[in-house]
Amino acid sequence: MTFVVIEGIDGSGKSTVISLLSRLLPRVYVTREPSSSPIGRLIKEWALREGTADPRVDALLFAADRIEHYKREIEPRLREGYIVICERYVESSIAYQGAAGVPIEYIKFINSAVPKPDITVILDVDPEVAIARVKQRGAAEKYEQLSFLKRVRGIYLSRAAEEGYPVLDASRPAEEVAKEVARLIEKRLGSRESTS
Ligand SMILES: Nc1ncnc2c1ncn2[C@@H]1O[C@H](COP(=O)(O)OP(=O)(O)OP(=O)(O)O)[C@@H](O)[C@H]1O
Ligand SMILES: [Mg+2]
């Protein structure tokens, strides 16, 4: 019944770390945003392409996808007792659409319908390293540009300082990063058991 979100720029290793985590922890349900819903598909097939939507439209689509994703997928799994690990959530909207020029207060407002995660972890890596990692995957998406990812990283780090999110050095081997995230989750689970 713990809602964990893994954040970080493209290529920081979120998907890699999450797949390792699902082997380190019991009863894990893994999901990601954009979701597999029709709104998520619209984002992937249209909004994430180069030079398409206005950044406010992106922000609105991501927020709409997130409300559906939370209600239809995340909340039911939490009720069933899973540790839900989600790749990207509200902080991705703040960092990416914020870097694209949308006021952060506007992004926070349109995301106020969904609850905060129990744990948000930021995987931090130099954008040059991240770009080199994702280049091996093929054509870059519209956000995968060095100057843009530098701004995204800056927002993630200032949000982490404001909100107290743990920032993990994700230039290390993924196994090491995953073990550290697992320890953070276990600590949180342990402290909850001892208070309830
Ligand atoms: N710690 C690491 N060290 C070296 N390479 C890594 C590490 N973590 C991931 N990679 C490699 O970098 C690439 C991107 O990793 P991954 O897909 O996990 O990143 P991501 O943060 O999920 O990216 P996206 O935001 O695009 O979903 C993959 O080829 C992966 O194998
Ligand atoms: Mg990924």
Coordinates of C-alpha atoms and ligand atoms in Angstrom, one line a residue:
M1 CA 0.0 0.0 0.0
T2 CA 2.8 2.3 -0.8
F3 CA 2.9 4.6 -3.8
V4 CA 6.4 5.2 -5.1
V5 CA 7.3 7.5 -7.9
I6 CA 10.7 7.4 -9.8
E7 CA 11.6 10.6 -11.5
G8 CA 14.5 11.9 -13.5
I9 CA 15.5 13.2 -17.0
D10 CA 15.3 11.0 -20.1
G11 CA 18.0 8.3 -19.9
S12 CA 18.5 8.7 -16.1
G13 CA 17.8 5.0 -15.8
K14 CA 14.2 5.0 -14.4
S15 CA 12.9 2.0 -16.4
T16 CA 16.1 0.0 -15.7
V17 CA 16.0 0.7 -12.0
I18 CA 12.3 -0.1 -11.7
S19 CA 12.8 -3.5 -13.4
L20 CA 15.5 -4.3 -10.9
L21 CA 13.4 -3.1 -8.0
S22 CA 10.6 -5.5 -8.9
R23 CA 13.1 -8.3 -8.2
L24 CA 14.3 -6.8 -4.9
L25 CA 10.9 -6.1 -3.3
P26 CA 7.8 -8.3 -2.7
R27 CA 4.4 -7.6 -4.2
V28 CA 5.3 -4.8 -6.6
Y29 CA 3.1 -3.4 -9.3
V30 CA 4.9 -1.4 -12.0
T31 CA 3.4 1.3 -14.1
R32 CA 4.4 4.4 -16.0
E33 CA 3.2 7.7 -17.5
P34 CA 2.1 8.5 -20.1
S35 CA -0.2 5.6 -19.3
S36 CA -1.6 2.9 -21.7
S37 CA -5.0 4.7 -21.7
P38 CA -6.4 6.5 -24.9
I39 CA -5.1 9.8 -23.5
G40 CA -1.7 8.3 -22.8
R41 CA -1.7 7.0 -26.4
L42 CA -2.6 10.4 -27.7
I43 CA 0.4 11.9 -25.8
K44 CA 2.8 9.2 -27.1
E45 CA 1.5 9.3 -30.7
W46 CA 1.0 13.0 -31.1
A47 CA 2.1 15.3 -28.3
L48 CA 5.6 13.8 -27.8
R49 CA 6.4 14.3 -31.5
E50 CA 8.6 17.1 -32.5
G51 CA 6.9 20.5 -32.9
T52 CA 3.3 19.5 -32.1
A53 CA 1.3 20.8 -29.2
D54 CA 1.6 24.0 -27.3
P55 CA 3.2 23.2 -23.9
R56 CA 0.0 24.1 -22.1
V57 CA -1.8 21.5 -24.2
D58 CA 0.9 19.0 -23.2
A59 CA 0.5 19.9 -19.6
L60 CA -3.3 19.5 -19.8
L61 CA -3.0 16.1 -21.6
F62 CA -0.5 14.8 -19.1
A63 CA -2.7 16.0 -16.2
A64 CA -5.8 14.3 -17.8
D65 CA -4.0 11.1 -18.4
R66 CA -2.7 11.1 -14.8
I67 CA -6.2 11.5 -13.2
E68 CA -7.4 8.5 -15.3
H69 CA -4.3 6.5 -14.5
Y70 CA -4.6 7.1 -10.8
K71 CA -8.3 6.3 -10.6
R72 CA -8.3 3.3 -12.9
E73 CA -5.0 1.7 -12.2
I74 CA -2.9 3.1 -9.3
E75 CA -5.6 3.4 -6.6
P76 CA -7.1 -0.1 -7.2
R77 CA -3.6 -1.7 -7.0
L78 CA -2.8 0.3 -3.8
R79 CA -6.1 -1.0 -2.3
E80 CA -5.1 -4.5 -3.2
G81 CA -2.0 -4.1 -1.1
Y82 CA 0.7 -3.6 -3.8
I83 CA 3.7 -1.4 -3.6
V84 CA 2.9 0.6 -6.8
I85 CA 6.0 1.9 -8.5
C86 CA 5.3 4.5 -11.1
E87 CA 7.8 5.9 -13.7
R88 CA 7.1 9.6 -13.8
Y89 CA 4.2 11.5 -12.2
V90 CA 3.4 15.1 -11.2
E91 CA 7.0 16.1 -10.9
S92 CA 7.6 15.2 -14.5
S93 CA 5.0 17.7 -15.6
I94 CA 6.5 20.4 -13.3
A95 CA 10.0 19.8 -14.6
Y96 CA 9.2 19.2 -18.4
Q97 CA 6.3 21.6 -19.0
G98 CA 7.9 24.0 -16.6
A99 CA 11.1 23.9 -18.7
A100 CA 8.9 24.5 -21.8
G101 CA 7.6 27.7 -20.2
V102 CA 4.3 26.8 -18.5
P103 CA 4.0 28.5 -15.1
I104 CA 4.6 26.0 -12.3
E105 CA 1.5 27.2 -10.4
Y106 CA -0.7 26.4 -13.4
I107 CA 0.9 22.9 -13.6
K108 CA 0.3 22.3 -9.8
F109 CA -3.3 23.5 -10.1
I110 CA -4.2 21.2 -12.9
N111 CA -2.6 18.3 -11.1
S112 CA -4.3 19.0 -7.8
A113 CA -6.9 16.2 -8.4
V114 CA -4.4 13.4 -7.7
P115 CA -2.8 12.6 -4.4
K116 CA 0.9 12.9 -3.6
P117 CA 3.0 9.7 -3.7
D118 CA 4.3 8.3 -0.4
I119 CA 7.9 8.4 -1.8
T120 CA 9.3 10.4 -4.7
V121 CA 12.9 9.6 -5.7
I122 CA 14.9 11.7 -8.2
L123 CA 17.5 9.8 -10.3
D124 CA 20.1 12.5 -11.1
V125 CA 22.6 12.2 -13.9
D126 CA 24.5 14.7 -16.1
P127 CA 22.3 15.4 -19.2
E128 CA 25.3 14.7 -21.5
V129 CA 25.6 11.2 -20.0
A130 CA 21.8 10.7 -20.3
I131 CA 21.7 11.8 -23.9
A132 CA 24.5 9.5 -24.8
R133 CA 22.5 6.6 -23.2
V134 CA 19.3 7.4 -25.0
K135 CA 21.0 8.0 -28.4
Q136 CA 21.6 4.2 -28.5
R137 CA 17.8 3.8 -28.6
G138 CA 17.4 5.6 -31.9
A139 CA 15.6 8.9 -32.9
A140 CA 15.3 11.5 -30.2
E141 CA 11.9 12.6 -28.9
K142 CA 11.2 16.3 -28.7
Y143 CA 12.4 16.6 -25.1
E144 CA 15.7 14.8 -25.6
Q145 CA 17.8 17.9 -26.4
L146 CA 20.8 18.8 -24.2
S147 CA 19.8 22.5 -23.4
F148 CA 16.2 21.4 -22.6
L149 CA 17.3 18.5 -20.4
K150 CA 19.6 20.9 -18.5
R151 CA 16.6 23.1 -17.6
V152 CA 14.5 20.0 -16.7
R153 CA 17.3 18.8 -14.4
G154 CA 17.5 22.2 -12.8
I155 CA 13.8 22.2 -12.0
Y156 CA 14.0 18.6 -10.6
L157 CA 16.8 19.6 -8.3
S158 CA 15.1 22.8 -7.0
R159 CA 11.9 20.9 -6.4
A160 CA 13.8 18.2 -4.6
A161 CA 15.3 20.8 -2.3
E162 CA 11.9 22.4 -1.7
E163 CA 10.0 19.1 -1.0
G164 CA 12.8 17.1 0.5
Y165 CA 12.9 14.4 -2.1
P166 CA 15.9 12.1 -2.1
V167 CA 18.2 12.7 -5.0
L168 CA 20.3 9.7 -6.1
D169 CA 23.4 9.7 -8.1
A170 CA 22.3 7.7 -11.2
S171 CA 25.7 7.7 -12.9
R172 CA 26.5 4.6 -10.9
P173 CA 25.7 1.1 -12.0
A174 CA 21.9 0.6 -12.1
E175 CA 22.1 -2.3 -9.6
E176 CA 23.6 0.0 -7.0
V177 CA 20.9 2.7 -7.6
A178 CA 18.1 0.1 -7.4
K179 CA 19.5 -1.2 -4.1
E180 CA 19.5 2.3 -2.7
V181 CA 15.9 2.9 -3.8
A182 CA 14.8 -0.4 -2.3
R183 CA 16.4 0.6 1.0
L184 CA 14.5 3.9 1.0
I185 CA 11.2 2.0 0.4
E186 CA 11.9 -0.6 3.0
K187 CA 12.7 2.1 5.6
R188 CA 9.4 3.8 4.8
L189 CA 7.5 0.5 5.1
G190 CA 9.3 -0.2 8.4
S191 CA 8.5 3.1 9.9
R192 CA 4.9 2.8 8.9
E193 CA 4.5 -0.6 10.5
S194 CA 6.0 0.6 13.8
T195 CA 3.5 3.5 14.0
S196 CA 0.3 1.6 13.1
Ligands
LIG1 N1 23.1 3.2 -14.3 C1 23.3 3.0 -15.6 N2 24.5 3.0 -16.2 C2 24.7 2.8 -17.5 N3 23.7 2.8 -18.4 C3 22.4 2.8 -17.9 C4 22.1 2.9 -16.5 N4 20.8 2.9 -16.4 C5 20.3 2.8 -17.6 N5 21.2 2.7 -18.5 C6 21.0 2.6 -20.0 O1 20.6 3.8 -20.4 C7 19.5 3.7 -21.4 C8 18.3 4.5 -20.8 O2 17.8 3.8 -19.6 P1 16.3 3.8 -19.2 O3 15.5 3.5 -20.4 O4 16.2 3.0 -18.0 O5 16.1 5.4 -18.8 P2 14.8 6.1 -18.5 O6 15.1 7.1 -17.4 O7 13.7 5.1 -18.2 O8 14.5 6.9 -19.8 P3 13.1 7.5 -20.3 O9 12.8 8.8 -19.6 O10 13.3 7.9 -21.8 O11 12.0 6.5 -20.1 C9 19.2 2.2 -21.5 O12 19.9 1.8 -22.7 C10 19.8 1.6 -20.3 O13 20.3 0.3 -20.5
MG2 MG 11.9 4.8 -19.1

